């Protein structure tokens, strides 16, 4: 039961988040300070912020549910994450840092000589991030509404309002420093829950042994079955492409790389985020295993009849935790949701001001004021998409995965073309991207509209960005080769 003490803990956390935003806003005298922290943010704080942005309330709630219903094989995602860190560190970060850019997508205008290509990439990014943010705000609010016994719309609006407020005041500094606090609450909450459950079932050793006997600790599956997401080829290799697309092409990440003082610091922050991401996955997967032992093996407590696996952890939060700790864990869910929103609206504000309006680095207070307005606009749109997600009857996960592959894969393909393929015409890039997006319709259909996939069932979901990226690159190379042959023929 959510008590008065729990409410005090939750409200205190929200107030501290607001105070951090107000405190760090004092140094924002221009747009560069607001967007990049003057390029002097500590790499440790940036690294924590990167992982706080990557993980979300769906990690907090979804990872335990996944292991409760299955096993830990998705830990193999960390193999893909390790590979992505190497690629991003050697290929992406040095180019971003030495190019003198303020937006990831500025590279496209410089490389292809086309504002249209740059803006197309920015549009893709904005659409993807809005859809993702809406779902990441809606999913935890659904749980918060159940726990706090408030209306779903109220849960969405309140958590969003706090994140919008401190981001509006403090910019990237507020985002990074609140991310640090939110990660500590988020990660600490997971560890605390694991300790409490382990103690209740006889200690961590006893819990681990019982979970292992039940098959919950299985994490390795060397199968090469591309139709199964829980295999080495899918979770280890294909997922690496998704990680590269996010860590290398997402303005949220690029903006943080640029907020560090140099390439070395940016790479350190990236490596730290990967290490912390691995730790987060391990902790919350073990929470899922511990919950299974707690309810299904040791029978410390019983679950209501018909309760689904996604509802087990929220039920434990309300009924299995001591007074005050429940408030802390709910604060951790809020922390993850607000972290997802604050980072998104800050980077979207930068994209709007720079990629769409053509912000100049020497612009003064006028650019800062516009950026703050954009922060509010994108925050409100994020709330709108969260409320829209609440009206959908289909699988939010399937829709989210579809749009992730639809936009992130072609974006990664565009960056690879910009880095390694010369003499590529802008129109060829656009055609290639459209072909990359169309390839997913063949493989996955359009889940949001119930359009079936002609080639569905062949690939599991981690392959979607890989397919759209590969199609984008191959079509561009073919077009370039064809143009070359036509030119030679004319001569």
Short mmCIF file of C-alpha atoms in Angstrom, two decimals:
data_model
loop_
_atom_site.label_atom_id
_atom_site.label_comp_id
_atom_site.label_asym_id
_atom_site.label_seq_id
_atom_site.Cartn_x
_atom_site.Cartn_y
_atom_site.Cartn_z
CA UNK A 1 0.00 0.00 0.00
CA UNK A 2 1.28 3.48 -0.88
CA UNK A 3 1.42 5.33 2.46
CA UNK A 4 1.83 8.96 3.52
CA UNK A 5 5.55 8.34 4.11
CA UNK A 6 5.89 7.01 0.57
CA UNK A 7 4.24 10.16 -0.77
CA UNK A 8 6.75 12.28 1.18
CA UNK A 9 9.66 10.35 -0.37
CA UNK A 10 8.23 10.69 -3.89
CA UNK A 11 7.43 14.40 -3.59
CA UNK A 12 10.86 15.08 -2.06
CA UNK A 13 12.52 13.41 -5.04
CA UNK A 14 10.53 15.49 -7.52
CA UNK A 15 11.41 18.69 -5.65
CA UNK A 16 15.12 17.83 -5.64
CA UNK A 17 14.96 17.31 -9.42
CA UNK A 18 13.46 20.78 -9.82
CA UNK A 19 16.06 22.36 -7.53
CA UNK A 20 18.92 20.84 -9.54
CA UNK A 21 17.50 22.37 -12.71
CA UNK A 22 17.23 25.77 -11.05
CA UNK A 23 20.72 25.55 -9.59
CA UNK A 24 22.61 24.67 -12.77
CA UNK A 25 20.66 27.17 -14.88
CA UNK A 26 22.73 30.00 -13.38
CA UNK A 27 25.60 29.41 -15.81
CA UNK A 28 23.56 29.40 -19.02
CA UNK A 29 24.45 32.74 -20.60
CA UNK A 30 24.20 31.68 -24.24
CA UNK A 31 23.00 28.90 -26.51
CA UNK A 32 26.29 26.98 -26.42
CA UNK A 33 26.15 26.81 -22.62
CA UNK A 34 22.52 25.73 -22.77
CA UNK A 35 23.07 23.00 -25.38
CA UNK A 36 26.60 21.75 -24.66
CA UNK A 37 27.48 22.96 -21.17
CA UNK A 38 30.28 25.03 -22.67
CA UNK A 39 31.98 21.81 -23.84
CA UNK A 40 33.42 21.24 -20.38
CA UNK A 41 31.15 18.70 -18.69
CA UNK A 42 32.91 16.00 -16.58
CA UNK A 43 33.14 12.77 -18.53
CA UNK A 44 32.00 10.68 -15.56
CA UNK A 45 28.77 12.67 -15.31
CA UNK A 46 28.30 12.47 -19.09
CA UNK A 47 28.85 8.70 -19.03
CA UNK A 48 26.22 8.25 -16.31
CA UNK A 49 23.87 10.51 -18.26
CA UNK A 50 24.38 8.42 -21.41
CA UNK A 51 23.25 5.24 -19.68
CA UNK A 52 20.43 7.05 -17.85
CA UNK A 53 19.18 8.14 -21.27
CA UNK A 54 19.60 4.65 -22.74
CA UNK A 55 17.78 2.74 -20.03
CA UNK A 56 14.23 3.67 -19.19
CA UNK A 57 11.35 2.74 -16.96
CA UNK A 58 10.69 -0.11 -19.38
CA UNK A 59 14.09 -1.49 -18.34
CA UNK A 60 13.16 -1.14 -14.67
CA UNK A 61 9.85 -2.92 -15.18
CA UNK A 62 10.40 -4.93 -18.37
CA UNK A 63 13.69 -6.70 -17.60
CA UNK A 64 12.40 -8.38 -14.42
CA UNK A 65 9.18 -9.36 -16.24
CA UNK A 66 11.19 -10.88 -19.09
CA UNK A 67 13.26 -13.10 -16.81
CA UNK A 68 10.23 -13.96 -14.66
CA UNK A 69 8.54 -15.34 -17.79
CA UNK A 70 11.62 -16.69 -19.57
CA UNK A 71 15.35 -16.43 -18.78
CA UNK A 72 18.42 -14.15 -19.01
CA UNK A 73 19.41 -14.80 -22.63
CA UNK A 74 18.92 -11.13 -23.52
CA UNK A 75 22.08 -10.49 -21.49
CA UNK A 76 23.81 -11.39 -24.76
CA UNK A 77 22.81 -7.89 -25.88
CA UNK A 78 25.86 -6.75 -23.91
CA UNK A 79 28.08 -8.48 -26.49
CA UNK A 80 26.53 -6.25 -29.14
CA UNK A 81 26.90 -3.24 -26.85
CA UNK A 82 30.63 -3.93 -26.42
CA UNK A 83 31.10 -4.15 -30.19
CA UNK A 84 29.18 -0.91 -30.68
CA UNK A 85 31.39 0.95 -28.18
CA UNK A 86 34.48 0.02 -30.21
CA UNK A 87 32.93 1.09 -33.53
CA UNK A 88 31.51 4.35 -32.17
CA UNK A 89 34.78 5.14 -30.38
CA UNK A 90 36.97 4.68 -33.46
CA UNK A 91 34.63 5.76 -36.26
CA UNK A 92 31.97 8.19 -34.99
CA UNK A 93 33.24 10.16 -32.00
CA UNK A 94 36.53 11.35 -33.60
CA UNK A 95 34.65 12.56 -36.69
CA UNK A 96 32.04 14.37 -34.63
CA UNK A 97 34.63 16.02 -32.41
CA UNK A 98 36.95 17.16 -35.21
CA UNK A 99 34.23 18.32 -37.64
CA UNK A 100 33.37 21.45 -35.66
CA UNK A 101 29.66 20.64 -35.76
CA UNK A 102 26.83 21.36 -33.34
CA UNK A 103 24.46 18.69 -34.65
CA UNK A 104 25.03 15.14 -35.83
CA UNK A 105 23.08 15.81 -39.02
CA UNK A 106 25.17 18.82 -39.98
CA UNK A 107 27.65 16.27 -41.33
CA UNK A 108 25.24 15.39 -44.13
CA UNK A 109 25.10 18.93 -45.45
CA UNK A 110 28.88 19.14 -45.43
CA UNK A 111 29.42 15.72 -46.97
CA UNK A 112 26.63 15.65 -49.56
CA UNK A 113 26.34 19.42 -50.08
CA UNK A 114 22.59 19.35 -49.47
CA UNK A 115 20.46 20.94 -46.77
CA UNK A 116 17.59 18.73 -47.93
CA UNK A 117 19.45 15.54 -46.94
CA UNK A 118 20.40 17.05 -43.60
CA UNK A 119 16.82 18.07 -42.88
CA UNK A 120 15.48 14.69 -44.00
CA UNK A 121 17.75 13.02 -41.45
CA UNK A 122 16.62 15.50 -38.80
CA UNK A 123 12.97 14.77 -39.60
CA UNK A 124 13.58 11.02 -39.28
CA UNK A 125 15.29 11.57 -35.96
CA UNK A 126 12.53 13.80 -34.60
CA UNK A 127 9.78 11.36 -35.62
CA UNK A 128 11.59 8.39 -34.14
CA UNK A 129 12.40 10.15 -30.89
CA UNK A 130 8.88 11.52 -30.46
CA UNK A 131 7.36 8.07 -30.93
CA UNK A 132 9.90 6.49 -28.60
CA UNK A 133 9.48 9.19 -25.97
CA UNK A 134 5.71 8.88 -26.06
CA UNK A 135 5.89 5.14 -25.40
CA UNK A 136 8.62 5.48 -22.74
CA UNK A 137 6.51 8.07 -20.94
CA UNK A 138 3.26 6.14 -21.29
CA UNK A 139 4.48 2.71 -20.15
CA UNK A 140 5.74 3.73 -16.68
CA UNK A 141 2.83 6.12 -16.19
CA UNK A 142 0.50 3.16 -16.66
CA UNK A 143 2.19 1.45 -13.71
CA UNK A 144 2.39 4.66 -11.67
CA UNK A 145 -1.33 5.23 -12.16
CA UNK A 146 -2.05 1.76 -10.77
CA UNK A 147 0.30 2.12 -7.80
CA UNK A 148 -0.67 5.69 -6.86
CA UNK A 149 -4.37 5.23 -7.70
CA UNK A 150 -4.42 8.31 -9.91
CA UNK A 151 -5.71 8.85 -13.42
CA UNK A 152 -3.30 7.76 -16.18
CA UNK A 153 -3.38 11.21 -17.78
CA UNK A 154 -2.45 12.81 -14.45
CA UNK A 155 0.52 10.45 -14.05
CA UNK A 156 1.76 11.29 -17.56
CA UNK A 157 1.33 15.04 -17.22
CA UNK A 158 2.87 15.40 -13.75
CA UNK A 159 6.04 13.40 -14.48
CA UNK A 160 6.40 15.19 -17.82
CA UNK A 161 5.84 18.63 -16.30
CA UNK A 162 8.69 18.19 -13.82
CA UNK A 163 11.10 17.04 -16.56
CA UNK A 164 10.06 19.88 -18.89
CA UNK A 165 10.48 22.45 -16.12
CA UNK A 166 14.04 21.57 -15.08
CA UNK A 167 15.14 21.03 -18.69
CA UNK A 168 13.68 24.42 -19.67
CA UNK A 169 15.64 26.10 -16.90
CA UNK A 170 18.96 24.29 -17.00
CA UNK A 171 19.43 22.86 -20.50
CA UNK A 172 21.98 20.09 -20.99
CA UNK A 173 23.54 20.77 -17.57
CA UNK A 174 20.23 20.11 -15.87
CA UNK A 175 19.69 17.02 -18.01
CA UNK A 176 23.11 15.56 -17.21
CA UNK A 177 23.15 16.33 -13.47
CA UNK A 178 19.56 15.18 -12.90
CA UNK A 179 20.43 12.06 -14.90
CA UNK A 180 23.25 11.39 -12.43
CA UNK A 181 20.84 11.61 -9.50
CA UNK A 182 18.15 9.67 -11.33
CA UNK A 183 20.56 6.89 -12.23
CA UNK A 184 21.64 6.57 -8.59
CA UNK A 185 18.00 6.30 -7.50
CA UNK A 186 17.18 3.95 -10.38
CA UNK A 187 20.19 1.64 -9.94
CA UNK A 188 20.16 1.83 -6.15
CA UNK A 189 16.47 0.96 -6.12
CA UNK A 190 17.13 -2.18 -8.15
CA UNK A 191 19.94 -3.29 -5.85
CA UNK A 192 17.79 -2.62 -2.78
CA UNK A 193 14.92 -4.69 -4.15
CA UNK A 194 17.32 -7.54 -4.97
CA UNK A 195 18.75 -7.46 -1.44
CA UNK A 196 15.30 -7.47 0.18
CA UNK A 197 14.00 -10.36 -1.92
CA UNK A 198 17.19 -12.39 -1.45
CA UNK A 199 16.99 -11.92 2.32
CA UNK A 200 13.36 -13.07 2.31
CA UNK A 201 14.17 -16.37 0.55
CA UNK A 202 17.25 -17.29 2.59
CA UNK A 203 20.08 -15.23 1.12
CA UNK A 204 21.48 -14.52 -2.32
CA UNK A 205 23.24 -17.89 -2.59
CA UNK A 206 20.04 -19.79 -1.87
CA UNK A 207 18.05 -17.58 -4.22
CA UNK A 208 20.64 -17.99 -7.01
CA UNK A 209 20.67 -21.77 -6.63
CA UNK A 210 16.88 -22.01 -6.77
CA UNK A 211 16.72 -19.65 -9.75
CA UNK A 212 19.35 -21.70 -11.57
CA UNK A 213 17.45 -24.94 -10.95
CA UNK A 214 14.36 -23.29 -12.43
CA UNK A 215 16.30 -22.29 -15.57
CA UNK A 216 16.04 -18.56 -14.90
CA UNK A 217 19.80 -17.90 -14.96
CA UNK A 218 20.35 -19.29 -18.48
CA UNK A 219 21.98 -16.50 -20.48
CA UNK A 220 23.94 -18.19 -23.28
CA UNK A 221 22.37 -19.52 -26.48
CA UNK A 222 24.94 -20.06 -29.28
CA UNK A 223 22.25 -20.83 -31.86
CA UNK A 224 22.47 -19.16 -35.29
CA UNK A 225 18.69 -19.04 -35.71
CA UNK A 226 17.91 -15.57 -37.10
CA UNK A 227 14.18 -16.02 -36.46
CA UNK A 228 14.79 -16.17 -32.70
CA UNK A 229 15.80 -12.98 -30.88
CA UNK A 230 17.28 -14.99 -28.01
CA UNK A 231 20.27 -16.35 -29.95
CA UNK A 232 23.89 -15.32 -30.25
CA UNK A 233 23.55 -14.29 -33.90
CA UNK A 234 20.51 -12.09 -33.16
CA UNK A 235 21.26 -10.73 -29.71
CA UNK A 236 25.03 -10.61 -30.18
CA UNK A 237 25.50 -9.50 -33.80
CA UNK A 238 22.27 -7.96 -35.11
CA UNK A 239 21.65 -6.04 -31.90
CA UNK A 240 25.11 -4.48 -32.25
CA UNK A 241 23.88 -2.63 -35.33
CA UNK A 242 20.99 -1.18 -33.33
CA UNK A 243 23.41 -0.09 -30.59
CA UNK A 244 25.72 1.56 -33.14
CA UNK A 245 22.73 3.35 -34.68
CA UNK A 246 21.67 4.70 -31.29
CA UNK A 247 25.10 5.53 -29.88
CA UNK A 248 26.47 6.87 -33.14
CA UNK A 249 23.50 8.56 -34.83
CA UNK A 250 21.24 9.75 -32.02
CA UNK A 251 21.56 13.48 -31.33
CA UNK A 252 21.07 12.76 -27.60
CA UNK A 253 24.36 10.87 -27.60
CA UNK A 254 26.21 13.15 -30.02
CA UNK A 255 25.22 16.19 -27.97
CA UNK A 256 26.77 14.59 -24.89
CA UNK A 257 29.95 13.66 -26.76
CA UNK A 258 30.25 17.31 -27.78
CA UNK A 259 29.70 18.45 -24.20
CA UNK A 260 32.97 16.73 -23.18
CA UNK A 261 36.24 18.60 -23.50
CA UNK A 262 37.88 16.31 -26.10
CA UNK A 263 37.79 12.96 -27.94
CA UNK A 264 39.42 11.08 -25.09
CA UNK A 265 36.88 12.32 -22.55
CA UNK A 266 33.98 11.54 -24.91
CA UNK A 267 35.25 7.98 -25.39
CA UNK A 268 35.67 7.53 -21.66
CA UNK A 269 32.07 8.59 -21.11
CA UNK A 270 30.94 6.15 -23.80
CA UNK A 271 32.86 3.25 -22.25
CA UNK A 272 31.57 4.08 -18.78
CA UNK A 273 27.99 4.08 -20.06
CA UNK A 274 28.49 0.60 -21.52
CA UNK A 275 29.93 -0.77 -18.25
CA UNK A 276 27.09 0.75 -16.25
CA UNK A 277 24.57 -0.52 -18.79
CA UNK A 278 25.86 -4.05 -18.31
CA UNK A 279 25.59 -3.65 -14.53
CA UNK A 280 22.01 -2.37 -14.83
CA UNK A 281 21.00 -5.32 -17.01
CA UNK A 282 22.53 -7.84 -14.61
CA UNK A 283 20.84 -6.31 -11.57
CA UNK A 284 17.36 -6.08 -13.06
CA UNK A 285 17.51 -9.50 -14.67
CA UNK A 286 18.41 -10.90 -11.27
CA UNK A 287 15.45 -9.04 -9.80
CA UNK A 288 13.24 -10.98 -12.19
CA UNK A 289 14.84 -14.28 -11.17
CA UNK A 290 14.50 -13.35 -7.50
CA UNK A 291 10.81 -12.53 -7.94
CA UNK A 292 10.23 -15.94 -9.52
CA UNK A 293 11.87 -17.67 -6.53
CA UNK A 294 9.98 -15.41 -4.09
CA UNK A 295 6.53 -16.19 -5.49
CA UNK A 296 6.81 -19.50 -7.38
CA UNK A 297 9.41 -21.56 -5.52
CA UNK A 298 9.80 -20.35 -1.94
CA UNK A 299 6.17 -19.18 -1.78
CA UNK A 300 7.03 -16.35 0.58
CA UNK A 301 3.87 -14.68 -0.68
CA UNK A 302 1.16 -15.47 -3.20
CA UNK A 303 0.02 -13.65 -6.30
CA UNK A 304 -3.57 -12.81 -7.21
CA UNK A 305 -5.19 -15.21 -9.64
CA UNK A 306 -4.57 -14.36 -13.30
CA UNK A 307 -1.86 -11.75 -12.66
CA UNK A 308 0.35 -11.40 -15.78
CA UNK A 309 4.15 -11.46 -15.71
CA UNK A 310 4.32 -7.73 -16.49
CA UNK A 311 2.33 -6.98 -13.35
CA UNK A 312 4.37 -9.08 -10.89
CA UNK A 313 7.03 -6.46 -10.11
CA UNK A 314 4.50 -3.59 -9.69
CA UNK A 315 2.49 -5.86 -7.38
CA UNK A 316 5.59 -6.57 -5.31
CA UNK A 317 6.44 -2.85 -5.14
CA UNK A 318 3.05 -2.09 -3.59
CA UNK A 319 2.62 -5.17 -1.40
CA UNK A 320 6.08 -6.56 -0.68
CA UNK A 321 8.21 -3.55 0.28
CA UNK A 322 8.52 -1.74 3.62
CA UNK A 323 6.98 1.70 4.11
CA UNK A 324 9.19 4.40 2.58
CA UNK A 325 10.99 1.94 0.32
CA UNK A 326 7.89 1.73 -1.84
CA UNK A 327 8.06 5.51 -2.31
CA UNK A 328 11.74 5.24 -3.24
CA UNK A 329 11.09 2.58 -5.88
CA UNK A 330 8.20 4.58 -7.34
CA UNK A 331 10.58 7.55 -7.43
CA UNK A 332 13.00 5.33 -9.36
CA UNK A 333 10.30 4.63 -11.95
CA UNK A 334 9.64 8.37 -12.20
CA UNK A 335 13.39 8.95 -12.48
CA UNK A 336 13.69 6.68 -15.49
CA UNK A 337 10.66 8.21 -17.20
CA UNK A 338 11.82 11.79 -16.62
CA UNK A 339 15.35 10.98 -17.77
CA UNK A 340 14.00 9.64 -21.07
CA UNK A 341 11.89 12.76 -21.62
CA UNK A 342 14.41 15.41 -20.53
CA UNK A 343 17.21 14.12 -22.74
CA UNK A 344 14.85 13.81 -25.69
CA UNK A 345 13.37 17.31 -25.56
CA UNK A 346 16.77 18.92 -25.04
CA UNK A 347 18.25 17.22 -28.11
CA UNK A 348 15.09 17.89 -30.14
CA UNK A 349 15.40 21.55 -29.19
CA UNK A 350 18.97 21.57 -30.49
CA UNK A 351 17.90 19.87 -33.72
CA UNK A 352 15.08 22.38 -34.24
CA UNK A 353 17.27 25.41 -33.63
CA UNK A 354 20.28 24.19 -35.58
CA UNK A 355 19.12 21.80 -38.32
CA UNK A 356 15.81 23.44 -39.17
CA UNK A 357 16.36 27.12 -38.33
CA UNK A 358 20.11 27.31 -39.02
CA UNK A 359 21.38 28.50 -35.65
CA UNK A 360 24.79 30.20 -35.80
CA UNK A 361 27.25 29.49 -33.01
CA UNK A 362 27.83 33.16 -32.25
CA UNK A 363 24.13 33.89 -31.75
CA UNK A 364 23.38 35.33 -28.32
CA UNK A 365 20.38 35.56 -26.07
CA UNK A 366 17.84 35.33 -28.92
CA UNK A 367 18.88 31.78 -29.77
CA UNK A 368 18.77 30.83 -26.08
CA UNK A 369 15.20 32.09 -25.75
CA UNK A 370 14.09 30.20 -28.86
CA UNK A 371 15.76 27.02 -27.63
CA UNK A 372 13.81 27.26 -24.38
CA UNK A 373 10.59 27.68 -26.33
CA UNK A 374 11.43 24.61 -28.43
CA UNK A 375 12.04 22.67 -25.21
CA UNK A 376 8.49 23.36 -24.07
CA UNK A 377 7.03 22.65 -27.52
CA UNK A 378 8.73 19.26 -27.82
CA UNK A 379 7.84 18.43 -24.22
CA UNK A 380 4.16 19.08 -24.90
CA UNK A 381 4.37 16.99 -28.09
CA UNK A 382 5.96 14.18 -26.07
CA UNK A 383 3.00 14.28 -23.67
CA UNK A 384 0.63 14.25 -26.64
CA UNK A 385 2.27 11.12 -28.07
CA UNK A 386 2.16 9.45 -24.64
CA UNK A 387 -1.56 10.17 -24.40
CA UNK A 388 -1.97 8.90 -27.97
CA UNK A 389 -0.14 5.68 -27.04
CA UNK A 390 -2.67 5.22 -24.24
CA UNK A 391 -5.46 5.02 -26.83
CA UNK A 392 -3.83 2.30 -28.93
CA UNK A 393 -5.15 -1.25 -28.76
CA UNK A 394 -2.29 -3.04 -30.53
CA UNK A 395 1.10 -4.05 -29.17
CA UNK A 396 3.10 -0.97 -28.23
CA UNK A 397 6.28 -3.04 -28.30
CA UNK A 398 5.74 -4.17 -31.90
CA UNK A 399 4.97 -0.62 -33.00
CA UNK A 400 8.02 0.76 -31.21
CA UNK A 401 10.32 -1.85 -32.71
CA UNK A 402 8.94 -1.20 -36.19
CA UNK A 403 9.56 2.55 -36.03
CA UNK A 404 12.99 2.00 -34.48
CA UNK A 405 14.09 -0.08 -37.46
CA UNK A 406 12.28 2.22 -39.88
CA UNK A 407 14.28 5.31 -38.88
CA UNK A 408 17.48 4.27 -37.08
CA UNK A 409 18.67 1.76 -39.72
CA UNK A 410 18.52 4.22 -42.67
CA UNK A 411 20.10 6.94 -40.48
CA UNK A 412 23.05 4.67 -39.73
CA UNK A 413 23.28 3.85 -43.44
CA UNK A 414 23.44 7.58 -44.21
CA UNK A 415 26.32 8.09 -41.79
CA UNK A 416 28.27 5.15 -43.24
CA UNK A 417 27.75 6.54 -46.74
CA UNK A 418 28.87 9.99 -45.56
CA UNK A 419 32.01 8.54 -43.98
CA UNK A 420 33.12 6.06 -46.61
CA UNK A 421 31.40 6.58 -50.01
CA UNK A 422 32.54 9.46 -52.20
CA UNK A 423 30.81 11.30 -55.04
CA UNK A 424 27.31 10.32 -53.98
CA UNK A 425 24.60 12.65 -55.19
CA UNK A 426 21.97 13.95 -52.72
CA UNK A 427 19.03 12.52 -54.65
CA UNK A 428 20.71 9.10 -54.60
CA UNK A 429 20.93 9.29 -50.80
CA UNK A 430 17.22 10.10 -50.55
CA UNK A 431 16.24 7.25 -52.89
CA UNK A 432 18.47 4.84 -50.96
CA UNK A 433 16.91 5.83 -47.65
CA UNK A 434 13.39 5.34 -48.99
CA UNK A 435 14.36 1.89 -50.28
CA UNK A 436 15.82 1.05 -46.87
CA UNK A 437 12.55 1.98 -45.21
CA UNK A 438 10.52 0.03 -47.78
CA UNK A 439 12.57 -3.10 -47.08
CA UNK A 440 11.15 -3.25 -43.56
CA UNK A 441 7.60 -3.26 -44.86
CA UNK A 442 8.44 -6.45 -46.75
CA UNK A 443 10.01 -8.05 -43.67
CA UNK A 444 7.78 -6.70 -40.90
CA UNK A 445 4.69 -5.20 -42.50
CA UNK A 446 3.20 -2.13 -40.81
CA UNK A 447 2.03 -3.25 -37.34
CA UNK A 448 0.32 0.06 -36.50
CA UNK A 449 -2.07 -0.35 -39.45
CA UNK A 450 -2.31 -4.13 -39.49
CA UNK A 451 -0.48 -4.46 -42.83
CA UNK A 452 0.97 -8.01 -43.07
CA UNK A 453 4.57 -8.70 -44.09
CA UNK A 454 5.07 -10.69 -47.34
CA UNK A 455 8.35 -12.07 -45.94
CA UNK A 456 7.38 -12.08 -42.28
CA UNK A 457 8.71 -14.62 -39.78
CA UNK A 458 12.17 -14.94 -41.32
CA UNK A 459 13.98 -12.42 -39.12
CA UNK A 460 13.53 -11.60 -35.43
CA UNK A 461 13.20 -7.96 -34.30
CA UNK A 462 16.94 -7.22 -33.63
CA UNK A 463 17.55 -7.62 -37.37
CA UNK A 464 15.26 -4.78 -38.46
CA UNK A 465 17.82 -1.91 -38.24
CA UNK A 466 20.43 -4.15 -39.88
CA UNK A 467 18.11 -4.86 -42.83
CA UNK A 468 17.08 -1.23 -43.41
CA UNK A 469 20.70 -0.04 -43.01
CA UNK A 470 22.11 -2.66 -45.40
CA UNK A 471 19.43 -1.95 -48.01
CA UNK A 472 20.15 1.79 -47.81
CA UNK A 473 23.89 1.28 -48.34
CA UNK A 474 23.56 -1.28 -51.14
CA UNK A 475 21.05 0.79 -53.11
CA UNK A 476 23.29 3.87 -52.82
CA UNK A 477 26.32 1.93 -54.08
CA UNK A 478 24.33 0.47 -56.98
CA UNK A 479 23.07 3.94 -57.96
CA UNK A 480 26.59 5.36 -57.78
CA UNK A 481 27.91 2.51 -59.93
CA UNK A 482 25.08 2.97 -62.47
CA UNK A 483 25.74 6.70 -62.70
CA UNK A 484 29.41 5.96 -63.30
CA UNK A 485 28.59 3.53 -66.11
CA UNK A 486 26.24 6.02 -67.79
CA UNK A 487 28.91 8.72 -67.59
CA UNK A 488 31.50 6.46 -69.19
CA UNK A 489 29.04 5.44 -71.91
CA UNK A 490 28.32 9.10 -72.78
CA UNK A 491 32.01 9.80 -73.13
#
